[in-house]
XYZ file of C-alpha atoms in Angstrom:
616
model
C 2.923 -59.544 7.798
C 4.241 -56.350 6.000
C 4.966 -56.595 2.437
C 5.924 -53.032 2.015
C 9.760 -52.332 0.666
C 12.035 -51.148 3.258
C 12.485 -47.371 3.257
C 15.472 -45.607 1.770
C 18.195 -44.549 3.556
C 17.711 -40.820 3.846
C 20.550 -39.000 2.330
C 23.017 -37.422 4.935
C 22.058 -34.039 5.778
C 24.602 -31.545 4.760
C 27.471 -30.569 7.034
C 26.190 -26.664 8.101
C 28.383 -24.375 10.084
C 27.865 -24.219 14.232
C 27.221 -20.888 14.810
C 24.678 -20.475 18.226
C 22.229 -17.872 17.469
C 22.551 -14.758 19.747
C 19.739 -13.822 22.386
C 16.779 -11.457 21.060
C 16.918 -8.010 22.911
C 14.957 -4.917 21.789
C 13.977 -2.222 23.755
C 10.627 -1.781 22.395
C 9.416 -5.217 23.584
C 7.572 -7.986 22.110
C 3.843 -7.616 19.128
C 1.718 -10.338 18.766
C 2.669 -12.607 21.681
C -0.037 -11.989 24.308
C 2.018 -9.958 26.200
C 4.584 -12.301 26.647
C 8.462 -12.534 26.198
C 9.808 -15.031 23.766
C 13.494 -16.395 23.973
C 15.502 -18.827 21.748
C 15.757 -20.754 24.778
C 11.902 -21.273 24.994
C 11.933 -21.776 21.037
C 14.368 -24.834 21.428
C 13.030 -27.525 19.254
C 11.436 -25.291 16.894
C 12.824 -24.015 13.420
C 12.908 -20.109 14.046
C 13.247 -17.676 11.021
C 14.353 -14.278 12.419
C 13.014 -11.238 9.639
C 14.597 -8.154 9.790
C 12.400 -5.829 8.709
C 11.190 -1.786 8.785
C 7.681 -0.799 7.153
C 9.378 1.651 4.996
C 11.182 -0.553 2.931
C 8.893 -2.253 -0.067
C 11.419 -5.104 -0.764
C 10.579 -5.998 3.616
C 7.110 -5.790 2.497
C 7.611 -8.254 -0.461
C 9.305 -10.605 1.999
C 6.071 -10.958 4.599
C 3.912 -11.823 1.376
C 6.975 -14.321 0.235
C 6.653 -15.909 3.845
C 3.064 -16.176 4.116
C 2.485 -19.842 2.633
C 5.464 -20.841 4.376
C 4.050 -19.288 7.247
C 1.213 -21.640 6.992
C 2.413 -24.713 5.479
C 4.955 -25.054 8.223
C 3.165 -23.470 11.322
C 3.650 -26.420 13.777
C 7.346 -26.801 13.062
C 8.469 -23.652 12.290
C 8.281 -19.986 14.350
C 8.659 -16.691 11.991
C 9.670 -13.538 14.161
C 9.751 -10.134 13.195
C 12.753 -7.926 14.096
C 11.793 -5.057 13.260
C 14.837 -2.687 12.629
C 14.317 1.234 11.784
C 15.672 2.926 9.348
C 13.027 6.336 10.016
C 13.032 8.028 13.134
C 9.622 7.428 13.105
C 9.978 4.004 12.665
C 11.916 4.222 15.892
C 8.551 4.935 17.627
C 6.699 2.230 19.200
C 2.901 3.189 18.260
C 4.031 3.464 14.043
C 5.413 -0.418 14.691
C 2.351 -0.961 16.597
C 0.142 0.094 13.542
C 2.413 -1.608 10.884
C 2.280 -4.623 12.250
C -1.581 -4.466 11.887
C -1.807 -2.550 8.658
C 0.670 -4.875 7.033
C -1.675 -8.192 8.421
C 2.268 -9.501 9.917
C 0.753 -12.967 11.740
C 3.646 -13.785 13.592
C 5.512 -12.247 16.773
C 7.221 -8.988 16.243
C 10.290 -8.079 18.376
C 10.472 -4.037 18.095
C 13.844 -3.427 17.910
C 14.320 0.899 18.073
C 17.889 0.309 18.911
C 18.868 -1.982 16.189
C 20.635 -4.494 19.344
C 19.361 -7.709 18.122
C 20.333 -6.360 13.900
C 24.109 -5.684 15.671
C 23.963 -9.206 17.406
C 23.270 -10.568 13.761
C 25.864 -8.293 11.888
C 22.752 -7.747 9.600
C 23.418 -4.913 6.380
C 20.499 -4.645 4.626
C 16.867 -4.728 4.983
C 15.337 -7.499 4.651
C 17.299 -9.630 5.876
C 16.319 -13.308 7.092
C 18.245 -15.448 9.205
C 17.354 -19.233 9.958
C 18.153 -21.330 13.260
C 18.050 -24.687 13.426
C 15.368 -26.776 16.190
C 19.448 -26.808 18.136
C 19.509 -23.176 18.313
C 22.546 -22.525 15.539
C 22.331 -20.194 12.678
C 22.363 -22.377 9.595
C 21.555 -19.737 6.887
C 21.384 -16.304 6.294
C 19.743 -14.750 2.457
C 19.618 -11.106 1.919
C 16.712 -9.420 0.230
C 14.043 -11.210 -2.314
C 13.045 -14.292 -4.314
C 14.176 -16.924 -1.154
C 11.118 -18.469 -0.238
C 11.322 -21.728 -2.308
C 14.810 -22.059 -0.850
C 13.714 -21.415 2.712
C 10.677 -23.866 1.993
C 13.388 -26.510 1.085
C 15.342 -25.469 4.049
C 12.659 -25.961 6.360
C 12.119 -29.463 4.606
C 15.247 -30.927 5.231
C 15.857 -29.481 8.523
C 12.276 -30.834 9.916
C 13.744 -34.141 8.233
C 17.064 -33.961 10.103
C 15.493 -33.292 13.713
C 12.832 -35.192 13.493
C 15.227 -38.595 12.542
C 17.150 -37.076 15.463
C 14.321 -36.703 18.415
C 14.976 -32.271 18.490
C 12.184 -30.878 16.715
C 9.042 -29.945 18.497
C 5.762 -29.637 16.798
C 2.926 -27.811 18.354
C 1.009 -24.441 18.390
C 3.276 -21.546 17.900
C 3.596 -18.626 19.997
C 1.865 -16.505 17.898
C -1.506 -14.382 19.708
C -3.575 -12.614 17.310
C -4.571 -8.588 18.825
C -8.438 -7.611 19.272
C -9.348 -5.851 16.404
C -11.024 -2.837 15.972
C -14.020 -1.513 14.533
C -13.669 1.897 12.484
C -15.139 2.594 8.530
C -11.633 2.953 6.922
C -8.335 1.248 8.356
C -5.048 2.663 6.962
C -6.894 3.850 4.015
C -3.736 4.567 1.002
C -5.041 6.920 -1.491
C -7.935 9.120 -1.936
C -10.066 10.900 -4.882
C -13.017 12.852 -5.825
C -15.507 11.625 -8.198
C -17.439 14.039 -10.221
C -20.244 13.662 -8.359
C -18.781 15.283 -5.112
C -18.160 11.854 -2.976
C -14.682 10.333 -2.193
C -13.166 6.808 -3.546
C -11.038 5.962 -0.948
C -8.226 3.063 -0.859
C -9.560 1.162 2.114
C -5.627 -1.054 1.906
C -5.477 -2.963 5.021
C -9.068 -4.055 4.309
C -8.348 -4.747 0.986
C -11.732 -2.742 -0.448
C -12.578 0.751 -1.851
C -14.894 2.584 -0.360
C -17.173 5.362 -1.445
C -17.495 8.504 1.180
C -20.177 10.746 0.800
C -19.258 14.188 0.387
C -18.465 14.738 4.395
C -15.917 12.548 4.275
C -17.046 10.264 6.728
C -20.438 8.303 5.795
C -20.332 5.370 3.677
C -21.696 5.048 0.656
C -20.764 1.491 -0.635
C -17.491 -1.136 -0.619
C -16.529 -1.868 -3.439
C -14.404 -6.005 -2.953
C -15.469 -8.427 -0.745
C -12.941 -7.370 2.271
C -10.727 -10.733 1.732
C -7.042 -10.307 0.426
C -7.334 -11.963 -3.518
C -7.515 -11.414 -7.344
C -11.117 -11.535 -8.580
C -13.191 -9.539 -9.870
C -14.742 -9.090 -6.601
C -11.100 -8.642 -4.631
C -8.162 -6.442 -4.016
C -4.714 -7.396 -2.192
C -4.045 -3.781 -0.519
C -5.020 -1.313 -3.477
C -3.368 2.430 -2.748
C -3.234 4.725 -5.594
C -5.979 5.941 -7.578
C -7.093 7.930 -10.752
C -10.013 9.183 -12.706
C -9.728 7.951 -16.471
C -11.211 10.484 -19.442
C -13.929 7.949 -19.580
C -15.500 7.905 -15.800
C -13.800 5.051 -15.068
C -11.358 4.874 -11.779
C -7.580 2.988 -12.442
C -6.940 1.601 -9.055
C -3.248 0.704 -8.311
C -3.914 -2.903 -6.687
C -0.536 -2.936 -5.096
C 0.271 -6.884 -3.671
C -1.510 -8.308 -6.790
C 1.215 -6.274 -9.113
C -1.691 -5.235 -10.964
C -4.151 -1.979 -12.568
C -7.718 -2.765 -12.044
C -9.915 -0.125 -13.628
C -13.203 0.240 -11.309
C -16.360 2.018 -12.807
C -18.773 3.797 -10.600
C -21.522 3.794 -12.324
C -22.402 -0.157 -13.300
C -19.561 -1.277 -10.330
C -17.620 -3.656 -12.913
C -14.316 -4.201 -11.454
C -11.998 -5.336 -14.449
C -8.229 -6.038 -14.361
C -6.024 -3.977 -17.309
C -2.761 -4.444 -16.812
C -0.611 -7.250 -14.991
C -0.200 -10.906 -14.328
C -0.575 -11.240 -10.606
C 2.859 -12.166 -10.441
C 5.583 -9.538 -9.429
C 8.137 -8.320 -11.763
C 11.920 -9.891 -12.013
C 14.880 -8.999 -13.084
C 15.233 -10.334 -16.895
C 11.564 -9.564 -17.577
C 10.104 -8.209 -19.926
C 9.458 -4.328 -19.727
C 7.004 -3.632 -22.187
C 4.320 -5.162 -23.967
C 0.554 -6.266 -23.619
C -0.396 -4.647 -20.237
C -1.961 -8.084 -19.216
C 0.679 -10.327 -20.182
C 3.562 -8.077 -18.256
C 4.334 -8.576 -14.795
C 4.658 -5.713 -12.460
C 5.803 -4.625 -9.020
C 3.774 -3.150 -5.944
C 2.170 -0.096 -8.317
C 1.426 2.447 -5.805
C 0.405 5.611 -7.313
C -0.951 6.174 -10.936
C -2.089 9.267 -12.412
C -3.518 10.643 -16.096
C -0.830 12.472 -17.618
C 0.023 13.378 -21.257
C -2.286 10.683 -22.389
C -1.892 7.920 -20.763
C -1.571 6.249 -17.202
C 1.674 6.774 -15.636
C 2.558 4.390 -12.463
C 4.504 4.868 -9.285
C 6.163 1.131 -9.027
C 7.697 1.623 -6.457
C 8.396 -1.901 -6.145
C 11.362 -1.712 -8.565
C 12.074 2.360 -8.261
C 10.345 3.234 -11.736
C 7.965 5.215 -13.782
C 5.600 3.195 -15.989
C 2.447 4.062 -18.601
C -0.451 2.355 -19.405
C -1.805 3.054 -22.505
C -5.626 1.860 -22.682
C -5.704 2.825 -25.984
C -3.341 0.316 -26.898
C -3.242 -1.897 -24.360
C 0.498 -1.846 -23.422
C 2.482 -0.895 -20.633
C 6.171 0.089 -20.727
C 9.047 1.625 -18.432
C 9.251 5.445 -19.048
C 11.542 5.994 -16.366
C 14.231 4.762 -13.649
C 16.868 2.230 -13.828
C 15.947 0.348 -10.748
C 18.814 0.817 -9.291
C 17.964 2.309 -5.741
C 18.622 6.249 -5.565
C 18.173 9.981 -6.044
C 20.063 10.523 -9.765
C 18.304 13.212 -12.060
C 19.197 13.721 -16.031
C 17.307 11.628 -18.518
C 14.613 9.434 -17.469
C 16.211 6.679 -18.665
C 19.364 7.458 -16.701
C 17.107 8.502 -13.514
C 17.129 6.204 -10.027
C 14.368 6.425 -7.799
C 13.533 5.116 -4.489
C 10.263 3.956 -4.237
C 8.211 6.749 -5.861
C 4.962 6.436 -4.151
C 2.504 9.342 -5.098
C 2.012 11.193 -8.163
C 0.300 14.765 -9.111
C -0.146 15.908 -12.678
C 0.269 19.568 -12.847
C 0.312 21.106 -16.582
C 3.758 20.139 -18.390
C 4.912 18.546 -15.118
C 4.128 15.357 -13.048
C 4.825 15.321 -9.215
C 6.518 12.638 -7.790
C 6.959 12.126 -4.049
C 9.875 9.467 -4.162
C 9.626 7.989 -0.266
C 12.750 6.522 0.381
C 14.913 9.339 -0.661
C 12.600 11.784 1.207
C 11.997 14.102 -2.007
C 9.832 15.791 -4.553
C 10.936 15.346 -7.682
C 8.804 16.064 -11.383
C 8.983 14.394 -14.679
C 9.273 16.851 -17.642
C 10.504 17.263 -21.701
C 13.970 17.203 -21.620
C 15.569 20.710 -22.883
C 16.229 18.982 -26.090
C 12.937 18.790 -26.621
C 12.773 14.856 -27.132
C 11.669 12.459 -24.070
C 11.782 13.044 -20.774
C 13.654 14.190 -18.025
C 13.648 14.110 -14.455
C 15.053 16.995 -11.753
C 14.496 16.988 -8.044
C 13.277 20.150 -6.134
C 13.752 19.020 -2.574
C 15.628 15.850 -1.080
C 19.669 14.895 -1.643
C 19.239 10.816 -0.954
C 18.929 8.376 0.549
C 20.309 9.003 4.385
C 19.054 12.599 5.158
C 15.936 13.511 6.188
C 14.272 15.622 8.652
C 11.600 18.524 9.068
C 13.679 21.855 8.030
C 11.531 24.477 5.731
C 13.531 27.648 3.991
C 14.953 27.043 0.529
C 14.842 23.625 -1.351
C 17.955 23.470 -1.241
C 18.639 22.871 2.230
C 14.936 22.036 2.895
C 14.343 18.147 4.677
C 10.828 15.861 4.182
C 10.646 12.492 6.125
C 9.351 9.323 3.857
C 6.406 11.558 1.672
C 3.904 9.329 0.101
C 1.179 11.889 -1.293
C 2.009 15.090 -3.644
C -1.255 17.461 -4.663
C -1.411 19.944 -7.421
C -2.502 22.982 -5.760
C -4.210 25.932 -7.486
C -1.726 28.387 -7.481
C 1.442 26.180 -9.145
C 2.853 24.933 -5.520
C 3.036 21.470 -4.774
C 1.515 20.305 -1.790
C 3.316 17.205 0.032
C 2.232 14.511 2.570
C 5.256 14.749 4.560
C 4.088 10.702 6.368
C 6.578 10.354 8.624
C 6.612 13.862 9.948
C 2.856 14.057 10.534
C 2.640 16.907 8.545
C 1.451 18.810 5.062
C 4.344 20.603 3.489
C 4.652 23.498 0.657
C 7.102 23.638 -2.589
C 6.409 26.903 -4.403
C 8.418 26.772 -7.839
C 8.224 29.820 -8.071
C 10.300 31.356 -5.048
C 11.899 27.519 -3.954
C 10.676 27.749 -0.774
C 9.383 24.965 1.474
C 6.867 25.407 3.845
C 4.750 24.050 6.800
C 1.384 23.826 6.054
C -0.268 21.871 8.568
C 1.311 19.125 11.517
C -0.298 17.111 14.213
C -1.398 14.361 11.569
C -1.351 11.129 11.813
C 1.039 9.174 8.676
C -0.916 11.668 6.396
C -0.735 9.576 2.872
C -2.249 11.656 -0.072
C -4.232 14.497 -0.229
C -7.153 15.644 -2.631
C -8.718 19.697 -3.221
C -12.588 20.232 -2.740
C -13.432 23.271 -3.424
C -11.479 25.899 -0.886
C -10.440 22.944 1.203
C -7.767 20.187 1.205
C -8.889 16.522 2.434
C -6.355 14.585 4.014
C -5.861 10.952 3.803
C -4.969 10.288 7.735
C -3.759 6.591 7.193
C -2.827 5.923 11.096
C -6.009 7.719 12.149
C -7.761 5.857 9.674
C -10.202 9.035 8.388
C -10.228 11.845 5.686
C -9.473 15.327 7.372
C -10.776 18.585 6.351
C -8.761 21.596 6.024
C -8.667 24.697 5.282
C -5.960 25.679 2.760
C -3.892 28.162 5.186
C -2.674 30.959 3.874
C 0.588 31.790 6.205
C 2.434 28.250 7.218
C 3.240 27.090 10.414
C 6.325 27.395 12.328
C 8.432 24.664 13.276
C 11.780 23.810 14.601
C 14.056 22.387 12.250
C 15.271 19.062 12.230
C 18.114 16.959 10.560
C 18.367 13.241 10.808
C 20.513 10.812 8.930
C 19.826 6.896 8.440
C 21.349 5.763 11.999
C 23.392 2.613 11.297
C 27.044 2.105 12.084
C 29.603 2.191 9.645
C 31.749 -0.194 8.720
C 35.392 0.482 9.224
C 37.542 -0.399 6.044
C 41.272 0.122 5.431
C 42.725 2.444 2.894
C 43.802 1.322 -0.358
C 41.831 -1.559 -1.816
C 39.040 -3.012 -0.730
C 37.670 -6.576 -1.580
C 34.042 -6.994 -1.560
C 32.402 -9.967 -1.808
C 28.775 -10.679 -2.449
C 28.587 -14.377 -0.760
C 25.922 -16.689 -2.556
C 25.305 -20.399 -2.212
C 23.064 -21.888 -4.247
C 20.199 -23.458 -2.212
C 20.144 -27.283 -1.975
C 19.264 -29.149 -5.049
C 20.231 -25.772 -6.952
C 23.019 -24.418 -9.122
C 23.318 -21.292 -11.195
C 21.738 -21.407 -14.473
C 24.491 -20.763 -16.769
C 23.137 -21.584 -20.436
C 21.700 -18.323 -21.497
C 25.235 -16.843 -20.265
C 25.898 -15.197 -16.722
C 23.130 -15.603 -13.674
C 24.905 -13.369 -11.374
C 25.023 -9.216 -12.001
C 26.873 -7.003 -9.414
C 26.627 -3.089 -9.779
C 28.723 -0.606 -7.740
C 28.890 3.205 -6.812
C 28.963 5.015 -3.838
C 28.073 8.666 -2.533
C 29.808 10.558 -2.784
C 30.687 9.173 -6.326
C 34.526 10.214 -5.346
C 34.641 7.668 -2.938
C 35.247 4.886 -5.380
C 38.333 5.780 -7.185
C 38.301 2.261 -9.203
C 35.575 -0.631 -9.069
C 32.406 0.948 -9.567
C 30.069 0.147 -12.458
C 28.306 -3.298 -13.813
C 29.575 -6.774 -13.972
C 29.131 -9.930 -13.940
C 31.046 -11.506 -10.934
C 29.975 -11.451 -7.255
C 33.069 -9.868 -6.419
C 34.795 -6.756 -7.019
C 37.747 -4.888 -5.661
C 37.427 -1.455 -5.013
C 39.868 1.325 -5.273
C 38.844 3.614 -2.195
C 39.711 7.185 -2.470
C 42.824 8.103 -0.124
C 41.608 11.868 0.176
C 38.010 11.173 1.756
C 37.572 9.176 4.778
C 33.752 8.117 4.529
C 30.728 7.608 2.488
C 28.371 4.961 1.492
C 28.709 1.819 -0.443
C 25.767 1.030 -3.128
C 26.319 -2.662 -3.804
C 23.079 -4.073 -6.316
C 23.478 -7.906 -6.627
C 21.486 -10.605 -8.627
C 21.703 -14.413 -8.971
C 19.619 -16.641 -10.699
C 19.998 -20.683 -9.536
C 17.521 -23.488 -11.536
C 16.487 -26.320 -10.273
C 19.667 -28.972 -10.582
C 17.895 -31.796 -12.232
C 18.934 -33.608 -15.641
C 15.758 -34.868 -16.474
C 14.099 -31.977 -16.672
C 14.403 -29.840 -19.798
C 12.604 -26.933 -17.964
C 13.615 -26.644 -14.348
C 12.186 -24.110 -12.487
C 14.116 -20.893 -11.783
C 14.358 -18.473 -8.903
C 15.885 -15.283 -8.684
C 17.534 -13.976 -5.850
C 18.020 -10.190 -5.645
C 19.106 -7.105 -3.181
C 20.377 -3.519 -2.497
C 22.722 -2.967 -0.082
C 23.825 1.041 1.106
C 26.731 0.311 3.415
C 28.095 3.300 5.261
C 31.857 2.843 5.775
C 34.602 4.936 7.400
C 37.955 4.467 6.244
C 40.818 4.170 9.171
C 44.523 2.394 9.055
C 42.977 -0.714 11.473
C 40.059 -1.008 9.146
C 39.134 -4.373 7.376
C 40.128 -5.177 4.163
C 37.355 -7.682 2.993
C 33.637 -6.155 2.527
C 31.534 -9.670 2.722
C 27.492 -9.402 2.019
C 25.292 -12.100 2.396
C 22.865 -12.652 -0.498
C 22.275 -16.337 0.150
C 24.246 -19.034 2.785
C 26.410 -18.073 5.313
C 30.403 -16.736 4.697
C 33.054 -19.589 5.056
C 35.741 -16.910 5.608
C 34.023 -15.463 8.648
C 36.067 -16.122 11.929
């Protein structure tokens, strides 16, 4: 006999749009899979989240860390691929996806995508972009950029809910086939410095330690972390940057736990300084007690006019520490996504990701926009100003030396001080250490034929590379005539979108996720922010507001250019009872090249979060 009450009705699942998933094609074949081919086909029955992705791009990297409970809460129901779409030309080679998949610890099959087929198939914009299908094999959701995972974990919910009530999902092992690893001292070591004593700290990231080098460069000295990804006293979650406080003590950037740990070589206390462990939002605060502020990804820090000064690259700033008085605050960047000089309040930045104090100037070797740049007193002699020496933005890149100018860097992570006044530069994705003398503008070739060189520190007459994909330090010789090369120009290859002249309507689509709805008591939970390059494009339209949609007065005398489309929306949990639901925020960059012809469209729709009603 059962006494148990009879089990609710389930509510009806909602009615979702039948859109069947395209076929995933990609030249560069399939990671993590054993060697085997997956289809959506062989995936029926499953819940497959498709991640487009390229290494470059921090917000992708937030994503995988976003995805990892889910990853594991959900792993007999649901299958996570990679797609992993370039934006680099070296991304575009199948080795660097190869090694990101393994420095990056992605535990899921990888499609390497060079071509971007599969990101066409999807009409995907932006990176990251994540696209669900349902057990059926329909697309039932599509969210641009960060802050989705507790709506893809309710997703998943009610979708493993809804197919298992009607006999189509499959649970079992996923496809997923972990790689042998490999035994070396240092793998895809980040940063690198030298300790007064003549040994190296190096940034062992992918291991999630530091380790000590003797002064060869090679033996090991100690670890410092137990090797496991965490937040302890005796852990790191993929630490990069690193510098040498007045005191002995080394400030470690601890870059996934949105953190400064300070490290001290001589009792091996690791203590935490600054940050929460939880990354940095939109609407938080920007200043305050360093250990009661959130941050994003630091990746670089560096002692400069007193204080601490911190590549987040995470949200395109400048930051200080002060340990004298415990705070942090934002010294420069908007984080808006860009190259803009003037003020360093006015300044955008694109991931700045290594940093060099020099004298009355601080290097800055800002990734995504392929440039050196330096922090400096404004002219008027109050604050601080920003000007960029080589780089234009965004979408050009290349290996070209000659004047600043016209001179091209591919993704730089590392800038070094050198003796003379010049710069030196980790040129990553171009294998090679570059030049910038201030003093004639002229970039050079010092050195090629590394391997994703990351930062770069003097000892004595020589220069010690940080070889991240060979995973050693390299010893050079400073040259003293550069190397030749062939020049090279490259811009970001994605097709542009073809829009009509006159007005065009852009709409940033969002849909609350289920059991959601915009929080609208402290005021507007959507922001939208437009410009373009060149800034003549836009002729009406551009600045901030508060709608997700804008329409945009195109300039009749150019006929292409690039859309920069910032969007935020905040959504609360949608229950009565509770006087504090939980929030989420839901945020992305979009650069959207577009060419402007008669037969062009006349509605620019991006996906932040759900799928577009008015597509066909």
């Amino acid at each position: 006999m059962n006494d148990a009450a009879p089990a609710p009705t389930p509510a009806p699942a909602p009615r979702r749009a039948r859109v069947r998933a395209p076929e995933l094609t990609g030249k560069g074949g399939w990671l993590n899979t054993g060697g085997k081919d997956l289809t959506l086909a062989g995936l029926r029955g499953r819940v497959v989240i498709l991640d487009f992705w390229t290494f470059c791009c921090i917000n992708c990297l937030h994503v995988l860390d976003e995805l990892r409970e889910l990853e594991e809460k959900h792993r007999d129901t649901v299958v996570i691929i990679g797609v992993h779409s370039p934006k680099f030309v070296h991304e575009a080679e199948h080795a660097a996806v190869v090694d990101a998949v393994e420095r990056y610890e992605v535990h899921h099959p990888v499609l390497d995508d060079p071509e971007l087929a599969t990101w066409k198939q999807y009409a995907v914009r932006a990176w990251p972009t994540l696209v669900v299908i349902d057990p059926e094999g329909y697309v039932v959701a599509q969210h641009a950029g960060e802050g989705h995972a507790h709506a893809l974990a309710r997703l998943v919910e009610e979708l493993e809910a809804e197919h298992e009530a009607k006999g189509t999902l499959r649970r079992g092992d996923g496809p997923y086939v972990a790689p042998e690893p490999v035994a070396t001292d240092l793998r895809f070591p980040g940063k690198a410095l030298l300790l007064p004593g003549g040994t190296f700290l190096v940034s062992d990231s992918t291991r999630h330690q530091l380790v000590e080098l003797a002064a060869d460069g090679e033996s090991v000295v100690r670890r410092i972390g137990s090797g496991e990804r965490g937040f302890g006293a005796d852990a790191f979650s993929e630490p990069q940057g690193l510098a040498l406080l007045p005191d002995g003590r080394v400030v470690v950037a601890d870059t996934v736990n949105h953190a400064l740990r300070t490290f001290d070589p001589a009792t091996g206390l690791v203590e935490t300084v600054a940050g929460t462990g939880r990354q940095w939002w939109q609407g938080s605060p920007t200043s305050g007690p360093a250990l009661e502020t959130d941050l994003s990804s630091p990746w670089d820090v560096a002692w400069w006019q007193d204080r601490v000064w911190i590549a987040m690259a995470g949200v395109h700033q400048l930051w200080t520490w002060d340990p004298a008085t415990g705070t942090v605050e934002v010294a420069a960047g908007t984080t808006n996504e860009g190259l803009v000089d003037g003020p360093a309040a006015e300044a955008w930045f694109a991931q700045p990701s290594g940093l060099a104090a020099a004298g009355d100037r601080l290097w800055i070797a800002d990734s995504e926009t392929s440039a050196l740049r330096y922090v400096h007193r404004a002219d008027t002699g109050t604050g601080y100003a920003i000007t960029s020496a080589v780089g234009t933005g965004l979408f050009d890149f290349g290996h070209r030396d000659g004047d600043a100018a016209q001179a091209l860097l591919q993704h730089p992570l590392g800038v070094t001080a050198l003796p003379d006044g010049s710069v030196a530069v980790c040129d990553t994705y171009n294998h090679a250490l570059r030049r910038y003398d201030p003093a004639t503008g002229e970039v050079t070739t010092l050195a090629t034929d590394l391997r994703e060189p990351s930062d770069a520190v003097l000892a004595g007459e020589d220069i010690v590379v940080v070889e991240s994909a060979r995973h050693r330090l390299t010893r050079l010789r400073l040259p003293e005539e550069a190397v030749r090369v062939d020049a090279v120009a490259h811009r970001t290859q994605r097709a542009a979108t073809e829009v009509a002249p006159g007005t065009l309507r852009l709409d940033v689509v969002f849909r609350a996720p289920s059991g959601q709805k915009l929080d609208t008591r402290y005021g507007p939970s959507t922001r939208l922010l437009v410009s373009a390059t060149p800034p003549e494009l836009l002729a009406g339209g551009e600045g901030a507001g508060t709608d997700l949609f804008r329409e945009l007065a195109l300039n009749p005398e150019l006929t292409e250019g690039v859309l920069h489309v910032s969007a935020m929306a905040a959504s609360c949990d949608d229950d009565p009872a509770n006087e504090y639901p939980a929030c989420h925020v839901h945020q992305q960059d979009w650069g959207v090249p577009v060419r402007i012809t008669p037969t062009g469209t006349t509605r620019l729709p991006l996906v932040l979060a759900g799928l577009d009603d008015d597509e066909g």
